[in-house]
Coordinates of C-alpha atoms and ligand atoms in Angstrom, one line a residue:
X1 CA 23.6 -25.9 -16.9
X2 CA 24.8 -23.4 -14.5
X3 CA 23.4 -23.3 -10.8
X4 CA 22.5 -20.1 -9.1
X5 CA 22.9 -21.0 -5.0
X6 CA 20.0 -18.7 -3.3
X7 CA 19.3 -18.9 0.4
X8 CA 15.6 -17.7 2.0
X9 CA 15.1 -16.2 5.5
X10 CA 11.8 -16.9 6.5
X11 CA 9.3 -20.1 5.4
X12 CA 5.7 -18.2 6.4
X13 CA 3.0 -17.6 3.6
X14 CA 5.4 -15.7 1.2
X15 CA 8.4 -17.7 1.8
X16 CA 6.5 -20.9 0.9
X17 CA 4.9 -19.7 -1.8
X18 CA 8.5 -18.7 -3.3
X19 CA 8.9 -22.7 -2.7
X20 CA 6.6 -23.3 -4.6
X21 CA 7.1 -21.3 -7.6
X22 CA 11.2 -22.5 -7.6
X23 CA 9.8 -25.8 -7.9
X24 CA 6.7 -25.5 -10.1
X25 CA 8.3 -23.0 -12.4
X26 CA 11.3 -24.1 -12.7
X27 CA 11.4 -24.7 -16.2
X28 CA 10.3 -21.7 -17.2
X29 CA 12.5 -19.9 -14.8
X30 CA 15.7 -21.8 -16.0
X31 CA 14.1 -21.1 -20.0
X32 CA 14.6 -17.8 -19.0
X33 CA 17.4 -17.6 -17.2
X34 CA 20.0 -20.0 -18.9
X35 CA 20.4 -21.3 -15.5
X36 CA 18.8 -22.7 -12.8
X37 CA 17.9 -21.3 -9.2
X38 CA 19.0 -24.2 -6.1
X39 CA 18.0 -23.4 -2.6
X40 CA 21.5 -23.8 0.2
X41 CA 18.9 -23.3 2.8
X42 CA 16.0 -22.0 4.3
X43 CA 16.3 -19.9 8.1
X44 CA 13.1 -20.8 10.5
X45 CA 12.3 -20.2 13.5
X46 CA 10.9 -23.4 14.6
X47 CA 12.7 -26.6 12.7
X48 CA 9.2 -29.0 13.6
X49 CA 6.9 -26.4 12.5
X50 CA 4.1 -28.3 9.8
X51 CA 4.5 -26.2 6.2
X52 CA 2.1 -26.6 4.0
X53 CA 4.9 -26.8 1.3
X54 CA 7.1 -29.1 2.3
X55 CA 11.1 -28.5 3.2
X56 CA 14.0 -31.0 2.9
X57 CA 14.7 -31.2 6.2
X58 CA 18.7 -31.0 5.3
X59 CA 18.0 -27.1 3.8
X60 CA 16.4 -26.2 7.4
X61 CA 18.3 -24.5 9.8
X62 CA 17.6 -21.7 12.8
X63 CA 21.3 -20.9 12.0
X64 CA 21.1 -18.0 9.5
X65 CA 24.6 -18.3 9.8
X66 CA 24.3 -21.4 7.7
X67 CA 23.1 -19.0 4.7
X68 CA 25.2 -15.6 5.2
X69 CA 28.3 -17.7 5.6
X70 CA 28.1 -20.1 2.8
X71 CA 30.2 -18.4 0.0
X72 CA 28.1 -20.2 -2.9
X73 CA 24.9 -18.5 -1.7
X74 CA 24.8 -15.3 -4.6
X75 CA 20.9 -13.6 -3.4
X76 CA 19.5 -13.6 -0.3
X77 CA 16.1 -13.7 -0.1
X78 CA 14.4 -11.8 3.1
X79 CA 11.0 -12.9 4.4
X80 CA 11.0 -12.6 8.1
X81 CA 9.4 -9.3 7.6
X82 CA 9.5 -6.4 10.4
X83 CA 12.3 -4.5 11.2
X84 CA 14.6 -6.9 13.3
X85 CA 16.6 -9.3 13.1
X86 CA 15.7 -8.2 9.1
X87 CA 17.8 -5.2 9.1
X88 CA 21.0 -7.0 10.7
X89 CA 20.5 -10.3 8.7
X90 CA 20.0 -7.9 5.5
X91 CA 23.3 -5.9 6.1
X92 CA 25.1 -9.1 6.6
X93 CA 24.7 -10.7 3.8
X94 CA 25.6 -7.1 1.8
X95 CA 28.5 -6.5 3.9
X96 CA 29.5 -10.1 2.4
X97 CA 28.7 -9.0 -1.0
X98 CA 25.5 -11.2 -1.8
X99 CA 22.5 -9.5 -3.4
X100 CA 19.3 -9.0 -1.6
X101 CA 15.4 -9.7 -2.5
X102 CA 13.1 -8.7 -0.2
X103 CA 9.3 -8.2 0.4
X104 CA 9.7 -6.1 3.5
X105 CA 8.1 -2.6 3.5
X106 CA 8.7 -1.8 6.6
X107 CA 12.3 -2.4 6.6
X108 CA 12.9 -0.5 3.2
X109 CA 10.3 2.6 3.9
X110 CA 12.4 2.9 8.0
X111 CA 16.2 1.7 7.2
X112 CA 16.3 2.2 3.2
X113 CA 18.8 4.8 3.1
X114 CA 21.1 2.6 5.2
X115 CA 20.3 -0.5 3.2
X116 CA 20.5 0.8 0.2
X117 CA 23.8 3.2 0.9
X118 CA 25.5 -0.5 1.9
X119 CA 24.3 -2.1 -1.4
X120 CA 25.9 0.9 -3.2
X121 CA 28.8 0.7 -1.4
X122 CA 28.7 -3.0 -1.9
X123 CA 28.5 -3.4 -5.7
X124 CA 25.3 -5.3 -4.8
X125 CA 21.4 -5.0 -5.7
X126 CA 18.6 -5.0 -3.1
X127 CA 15.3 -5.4 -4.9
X128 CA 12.0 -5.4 -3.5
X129 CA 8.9 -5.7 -5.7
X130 CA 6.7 -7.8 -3.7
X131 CA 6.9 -4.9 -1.1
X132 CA 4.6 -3.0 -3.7
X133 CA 1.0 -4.6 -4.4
X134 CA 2.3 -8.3 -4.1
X135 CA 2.4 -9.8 -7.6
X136 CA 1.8 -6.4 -9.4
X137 CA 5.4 -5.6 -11.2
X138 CA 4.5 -1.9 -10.5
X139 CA 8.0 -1.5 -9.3
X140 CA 9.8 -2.6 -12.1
X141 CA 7.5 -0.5 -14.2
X142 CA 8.3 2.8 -12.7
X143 CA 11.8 1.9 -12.9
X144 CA 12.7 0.5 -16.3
X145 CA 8.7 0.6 -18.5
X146 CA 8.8 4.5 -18.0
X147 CA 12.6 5.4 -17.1
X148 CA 12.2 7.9 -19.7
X149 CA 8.8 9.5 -18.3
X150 CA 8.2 12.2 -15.4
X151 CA 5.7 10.9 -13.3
X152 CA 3.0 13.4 -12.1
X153 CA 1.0 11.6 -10.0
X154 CA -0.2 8.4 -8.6
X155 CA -3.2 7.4 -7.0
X156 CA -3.2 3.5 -5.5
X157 CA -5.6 0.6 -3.8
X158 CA -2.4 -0.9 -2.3
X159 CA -3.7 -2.7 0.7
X160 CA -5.6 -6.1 -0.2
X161 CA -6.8 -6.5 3.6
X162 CA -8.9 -3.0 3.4
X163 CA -9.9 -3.6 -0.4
X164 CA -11.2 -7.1 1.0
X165 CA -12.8 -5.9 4.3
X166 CA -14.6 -2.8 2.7
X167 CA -15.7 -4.8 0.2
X168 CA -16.7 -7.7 2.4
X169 CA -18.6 -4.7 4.4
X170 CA -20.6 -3.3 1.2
X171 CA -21.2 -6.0 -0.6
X172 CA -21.3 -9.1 1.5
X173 CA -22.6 -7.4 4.6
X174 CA -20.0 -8.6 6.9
X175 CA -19.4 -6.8 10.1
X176 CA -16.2 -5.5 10.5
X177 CA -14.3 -8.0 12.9
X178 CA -16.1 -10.7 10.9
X179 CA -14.4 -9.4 7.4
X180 CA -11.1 -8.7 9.1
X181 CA -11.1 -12.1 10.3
X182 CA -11.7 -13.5 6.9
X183 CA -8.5 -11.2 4.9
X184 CA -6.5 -12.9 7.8
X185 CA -7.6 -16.3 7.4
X186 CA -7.0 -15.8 3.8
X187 CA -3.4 -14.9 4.3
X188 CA -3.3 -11.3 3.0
X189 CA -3.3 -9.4 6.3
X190 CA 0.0 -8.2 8.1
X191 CA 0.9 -10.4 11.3
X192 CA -1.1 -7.6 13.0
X193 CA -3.7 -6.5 11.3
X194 CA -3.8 -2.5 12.6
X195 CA -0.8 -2.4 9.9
X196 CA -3.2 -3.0 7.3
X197 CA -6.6 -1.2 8.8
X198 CA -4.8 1.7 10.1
X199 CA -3.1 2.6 7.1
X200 CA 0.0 2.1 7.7
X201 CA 0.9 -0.7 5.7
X202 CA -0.5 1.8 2.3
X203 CA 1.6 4.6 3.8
X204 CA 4.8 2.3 3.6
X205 CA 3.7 1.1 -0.1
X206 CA 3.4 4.9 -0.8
X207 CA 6.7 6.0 0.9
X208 CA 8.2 2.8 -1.3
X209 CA 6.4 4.2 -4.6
X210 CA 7.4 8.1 -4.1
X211 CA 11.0 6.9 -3.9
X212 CA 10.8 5.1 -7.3
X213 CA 8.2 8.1 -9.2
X214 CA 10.2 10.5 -7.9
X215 CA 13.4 10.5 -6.7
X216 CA 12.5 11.2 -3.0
X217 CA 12.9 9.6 0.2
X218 CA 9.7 10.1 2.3
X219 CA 9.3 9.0 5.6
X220 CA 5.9 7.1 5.7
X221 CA 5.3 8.3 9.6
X222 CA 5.0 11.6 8.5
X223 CA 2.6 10.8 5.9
X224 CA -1.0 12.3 6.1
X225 CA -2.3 8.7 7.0
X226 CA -6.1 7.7 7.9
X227 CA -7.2 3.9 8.3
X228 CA -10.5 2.3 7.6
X229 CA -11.6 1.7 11.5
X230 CA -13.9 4.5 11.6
X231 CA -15.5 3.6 8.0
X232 CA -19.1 1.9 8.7
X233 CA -21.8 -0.1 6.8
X234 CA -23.8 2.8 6.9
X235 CA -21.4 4.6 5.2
X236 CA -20.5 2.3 2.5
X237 CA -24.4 1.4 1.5
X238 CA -25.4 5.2 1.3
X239 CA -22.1 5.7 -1.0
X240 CA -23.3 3.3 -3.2
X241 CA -26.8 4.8 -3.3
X242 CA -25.0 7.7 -4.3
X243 CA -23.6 6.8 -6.7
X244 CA -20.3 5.6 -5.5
X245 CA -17.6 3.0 -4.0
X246 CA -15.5 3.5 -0.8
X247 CA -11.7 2.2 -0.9
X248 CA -8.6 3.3 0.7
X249 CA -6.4 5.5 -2.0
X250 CA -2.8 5.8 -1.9
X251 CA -2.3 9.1 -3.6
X252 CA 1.0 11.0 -4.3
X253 CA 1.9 14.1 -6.4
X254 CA 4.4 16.2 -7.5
X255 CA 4.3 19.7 -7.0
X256 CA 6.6 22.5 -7.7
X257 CA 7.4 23.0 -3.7
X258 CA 7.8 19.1 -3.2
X259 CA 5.5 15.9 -2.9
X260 CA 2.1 15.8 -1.5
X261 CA 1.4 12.4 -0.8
X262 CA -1.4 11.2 1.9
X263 CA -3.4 7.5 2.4
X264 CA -7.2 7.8 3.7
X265 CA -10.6 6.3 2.7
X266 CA -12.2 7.9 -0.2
X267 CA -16.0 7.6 -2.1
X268 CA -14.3 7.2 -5.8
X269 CA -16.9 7.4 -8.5
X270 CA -19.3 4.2 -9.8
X271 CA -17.8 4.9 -12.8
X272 CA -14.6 4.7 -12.0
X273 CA -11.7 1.7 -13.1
X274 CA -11.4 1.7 -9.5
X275 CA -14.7 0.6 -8.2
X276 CA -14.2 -2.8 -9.9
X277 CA -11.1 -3.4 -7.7
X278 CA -12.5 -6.2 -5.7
X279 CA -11.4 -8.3 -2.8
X280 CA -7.8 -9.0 -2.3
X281 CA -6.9 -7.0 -6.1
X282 CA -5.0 -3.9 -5.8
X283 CA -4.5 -1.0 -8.7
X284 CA -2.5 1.6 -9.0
X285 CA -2.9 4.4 -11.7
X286 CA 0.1 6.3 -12.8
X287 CA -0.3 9.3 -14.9
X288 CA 3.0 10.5 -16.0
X289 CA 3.6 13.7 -18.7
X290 CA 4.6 11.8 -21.8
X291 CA 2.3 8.3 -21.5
X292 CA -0.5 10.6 -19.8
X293 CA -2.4 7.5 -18.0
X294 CA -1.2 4.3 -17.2
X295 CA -2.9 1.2 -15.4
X296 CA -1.7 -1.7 -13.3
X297 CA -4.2 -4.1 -11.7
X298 CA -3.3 -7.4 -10.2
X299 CA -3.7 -9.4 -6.6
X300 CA -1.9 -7.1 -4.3
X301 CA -1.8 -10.1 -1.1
X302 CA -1.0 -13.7 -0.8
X303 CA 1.3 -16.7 -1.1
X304 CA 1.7 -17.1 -4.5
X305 CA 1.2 -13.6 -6.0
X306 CA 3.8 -11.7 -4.2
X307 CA 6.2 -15.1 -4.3
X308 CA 6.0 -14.6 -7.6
X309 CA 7.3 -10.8 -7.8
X310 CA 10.1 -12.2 -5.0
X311 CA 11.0 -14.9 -7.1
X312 CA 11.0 -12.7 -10.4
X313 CA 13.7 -10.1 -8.4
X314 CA 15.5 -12.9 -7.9
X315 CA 15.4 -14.2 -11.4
X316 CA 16.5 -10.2 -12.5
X317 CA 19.6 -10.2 -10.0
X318 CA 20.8 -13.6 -11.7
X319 CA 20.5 -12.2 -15.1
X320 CA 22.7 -9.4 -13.7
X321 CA 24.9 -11.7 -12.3
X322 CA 25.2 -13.7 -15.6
X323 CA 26.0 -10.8 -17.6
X324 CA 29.0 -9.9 -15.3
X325 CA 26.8 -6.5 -14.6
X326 CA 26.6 -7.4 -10.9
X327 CA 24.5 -4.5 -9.1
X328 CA 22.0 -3.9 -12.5
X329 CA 19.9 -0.8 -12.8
X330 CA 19.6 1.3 -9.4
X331 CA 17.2 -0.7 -7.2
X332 CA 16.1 3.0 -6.3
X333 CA 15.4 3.9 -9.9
X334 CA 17.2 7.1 -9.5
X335 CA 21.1 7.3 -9.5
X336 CA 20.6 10.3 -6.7
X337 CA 18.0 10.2 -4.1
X338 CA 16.5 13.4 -2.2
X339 CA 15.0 13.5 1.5
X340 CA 11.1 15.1 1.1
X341 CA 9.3 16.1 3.9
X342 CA 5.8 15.5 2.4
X343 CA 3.6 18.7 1.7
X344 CA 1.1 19.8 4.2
X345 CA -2.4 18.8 2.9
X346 CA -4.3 21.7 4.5
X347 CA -4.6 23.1 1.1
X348 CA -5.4 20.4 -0.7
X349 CA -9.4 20.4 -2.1
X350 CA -11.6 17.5 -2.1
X351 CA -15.8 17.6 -2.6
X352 CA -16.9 15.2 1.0
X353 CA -19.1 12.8 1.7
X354 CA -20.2 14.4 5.5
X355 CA -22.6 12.1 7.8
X356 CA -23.7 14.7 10.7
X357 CA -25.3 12.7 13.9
X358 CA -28.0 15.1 15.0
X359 CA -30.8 14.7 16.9
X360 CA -34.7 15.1 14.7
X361 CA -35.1 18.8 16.6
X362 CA -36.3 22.2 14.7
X363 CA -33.6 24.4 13.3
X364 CA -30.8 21.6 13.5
X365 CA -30.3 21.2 9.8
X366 CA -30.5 25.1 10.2
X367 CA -27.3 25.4 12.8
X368 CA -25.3 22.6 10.6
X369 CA -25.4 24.4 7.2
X370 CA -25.1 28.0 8.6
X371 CA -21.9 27.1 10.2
X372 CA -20.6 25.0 6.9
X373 CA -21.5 28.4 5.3
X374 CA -19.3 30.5 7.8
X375 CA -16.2 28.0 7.1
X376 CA -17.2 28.3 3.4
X377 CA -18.4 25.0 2.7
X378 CA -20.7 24.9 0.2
X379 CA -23.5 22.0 -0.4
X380 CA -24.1 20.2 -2.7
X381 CA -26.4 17.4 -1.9
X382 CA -27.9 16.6 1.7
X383 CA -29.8 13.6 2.5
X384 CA -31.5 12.1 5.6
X385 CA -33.8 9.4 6.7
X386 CA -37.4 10.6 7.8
X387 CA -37.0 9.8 11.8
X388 CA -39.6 10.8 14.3
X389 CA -39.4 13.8 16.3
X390 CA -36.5 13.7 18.3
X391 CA -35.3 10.4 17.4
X392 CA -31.4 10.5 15.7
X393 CA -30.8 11.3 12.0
X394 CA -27.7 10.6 10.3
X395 CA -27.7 13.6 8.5
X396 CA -25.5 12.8 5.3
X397 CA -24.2 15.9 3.2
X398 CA -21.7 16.2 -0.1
X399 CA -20.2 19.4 -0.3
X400 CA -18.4 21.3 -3.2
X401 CA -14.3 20.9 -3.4
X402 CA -13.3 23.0 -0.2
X403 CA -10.1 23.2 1.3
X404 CA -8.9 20.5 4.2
X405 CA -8.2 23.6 6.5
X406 CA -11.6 25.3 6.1
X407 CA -13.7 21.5 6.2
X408 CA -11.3 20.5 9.2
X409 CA -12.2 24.0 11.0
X410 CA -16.1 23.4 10.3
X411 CA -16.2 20.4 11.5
X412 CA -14.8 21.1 14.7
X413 CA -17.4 23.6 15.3
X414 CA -20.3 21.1 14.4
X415 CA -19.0 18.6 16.4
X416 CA -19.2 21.1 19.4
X417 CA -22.8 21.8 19.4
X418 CA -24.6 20.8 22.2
X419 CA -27.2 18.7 20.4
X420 CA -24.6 16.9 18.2
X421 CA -24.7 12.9 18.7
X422 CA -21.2 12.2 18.1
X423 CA -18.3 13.0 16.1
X424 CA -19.8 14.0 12.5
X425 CA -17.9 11.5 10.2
X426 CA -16.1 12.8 6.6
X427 CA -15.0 10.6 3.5
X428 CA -12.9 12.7 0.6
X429 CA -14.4 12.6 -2.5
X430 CA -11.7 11.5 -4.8
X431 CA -11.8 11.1 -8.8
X432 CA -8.6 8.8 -9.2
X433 CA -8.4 10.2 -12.7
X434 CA -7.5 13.5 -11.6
X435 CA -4.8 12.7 -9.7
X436 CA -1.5 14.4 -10.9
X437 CA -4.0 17.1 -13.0
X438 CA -3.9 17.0 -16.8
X439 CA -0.7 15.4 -18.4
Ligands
HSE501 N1 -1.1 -7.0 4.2 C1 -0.9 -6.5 2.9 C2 -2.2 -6.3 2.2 C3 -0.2 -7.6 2.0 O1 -3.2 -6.6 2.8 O2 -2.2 -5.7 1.1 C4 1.3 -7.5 2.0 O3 1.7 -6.3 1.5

């Protein structure tokens, strides 16, 4: 039987649970394969650290020279996530023409074009599907399952930590810190956390997922981009008395002028596929002109899921390998990639979910709607508890589908009355089925 040498950067939560799988799957892997996948060596920091799966101590090193240097090693595998040393240990090993797996959004959605311009120049693959809603082979399904489709839209839960701690809010009735904790203990939150509840982990997953739908390299800082800090219980209970569920959307579409993509919190309909995404699961919906509406749902976080889509990259770049077709289908899907500066959202229309913190005075209900009427935001439903005189109201309001500009504008001119309590908070209203209009 043929061996396949591999060597891994990194032993955390991923890189052990890529251990694992080499080891517990190996059968099946080598069933596939025709040949079976043997670790040179595995770079750590710390050579006494305790791992929960254990390491032969002879395949440790804090050398990763040991692994870019040893000519048998055909795939690297990257798990030290971050930008650096990632970057310089992933050019390495191209520049010494070994293939590259790797998990590492960050590195691909900053330094992709260099990384992937070496590959190219290289002859070798770098793919990266457990960058993408961990164990989910969404990836390999934009790529290769619809190669022949033009994709229209996509609309994503791609971050486990805020599915889990939004969830954890509503349902559970965690506080925040308390629910964050828990995502972390868990293992599906970034090595800092404000990656994950800021948004910024999604708007690398989204960056990652416009280059494979479409052809085009965005840069995820300049993605529209809101977090879940300023979500609150209050928020997510009276959502669900109204009839819906609050998770953080991914959402990208292609337009004649270019791509509009954006990540914020959104109230998605009861009756939505998405409301049952739960916990630690992530979905993404792809609606694309000749399939029309497509659906992949799977745990987007953790050891073992997204060691499974690393080890499955891995298990793709041998098969190349084997069949002499050394660099495989564009790891990019697209044989030419273009720069896109994403679309300014100003014009984009949503129906919101408005909670206005006003104090129980005559005429203030008055003031809020007249000015929502000059903007030309239109009401649709208004709520409020039944306070005592003066005591504070949150004032909760859904409005029709109105532009960003014109909500963003109103407001800014509620939140400067003198009698408002605080910044009057705003939640899209988002039907994921409508995302990339009607195939
Ligand atoms: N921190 C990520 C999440 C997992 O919570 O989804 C790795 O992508």
């Amino acid at each position: 039987m043929r061996t396949i040498a591999i060597g891994l950067l990194g032993a955390g939560n991923v890189g052990q649970g890529v251990l694992r799988i080499l080891t517990e799957n190996a059968d099946a892997i080598e069933g596939r394969l025709g040949a079976q996948l043997d670790v040179a060596g595995v770079l750590v920091r710390d050579l006494d650290k305790p791992r929960s799966v254990p390491v032969p101590p002879d395949l440790l090193t804090d050398d990763p020279q040991r692994i870019l240097g040893d000519p048998s090693v055909r795939v690297v595998v990257e798990l030290l996530g971050g930008i650096e040393p990632a970057r310089s240990l992933v050019l390495d090993a191209i520049a010494r023409g070994k293939h590259v797996v790797t998990a590492n959004k960050a590195l691909l959605a900053t330094c992709g074009r260099e990384i992937f311009a070496a590959a190219a120049a290289q002859g070798v693959s770098v793919y990266f599907e457990g960058s993408v809603a961990g164990g989910v082979p969404i990836l390999r399904t934009l790529r290769e399952g619809l190669a022949s489709d033009r994709i229209l839209g996509i609309c994503g839960i791609v971050n486990g930590t805020c599915n889990f701690v939004l969830d954890a809010m509503g349902r559970h009735g965690l506080d925040y810190a308390a629910a964050v904790a828990e995502a972390q203990d868990a293992g599906y939150a970034e090595a800092d956390p404000s990656l994950d509840v800021e948004g910024i982990d999604a708007a690398q997953k989204l960056a990652l997922l416009c280059l494979v739908s479409f052809g085009l390299r965005v840069d995820p800082r300049r993605i529209p981009t809101e977090g879940i800090t300023r979500v609150r219980a209050f928020d997510l209970q009276t959502a669900e008395r109204l009839g819906y569920v609050v998770k953080l959307l991914a959402l990208a579409e292609a337009t004649e002028s270019g791509v509009r993509a954006r990540v914020h919190p959104a109230l998605v309909p009861r009756d939505s596929v998405f409301a049952g995404v739960h916990g630690p699961f992530n979905a993404v919906l792809v609606n694309s002109a000749a399939l029309g509406r497509s659906l992949y749902y799977g745990l987007g976080a953790g050891m073992m899921p997204t060691g499974m889509a690393v080890v499955s990259d891995v298990v793709e770049v041998c098969r190349n390998v084997l069949a002499f077709a050394d660099a495989g289908p564009p790891p990019e899907a697209f044989r030419e990639v273009r720069d896109a500066e994403p679309l300014p959202i100003d014009e984009v229309e949503h129906e919101n979910y408005l909670c206005v913190h006003v104090p129980n005075v005559p005429g203030v209900l008055g003031r809020v709607a007249s000015c929502l009427g000059r903007h030309g935001v239109s009401i649709k439903r208004m709520n409020q508890d039944t306070p005592g005189p003066g005591e504070p109201i949150d004032m909760v309001i859904l409005t029709e589908r109105v532009a960003e500009a014109r909500i963003a504008a109103a407001l800014a001119e509620v939140d400067r009355f003198d009698d408002v309590l605080g910044p009057t908070d705003r939640i899209r209203i988002v039907d994921p089925d409508a995302v990339g209009g009607v195939p």
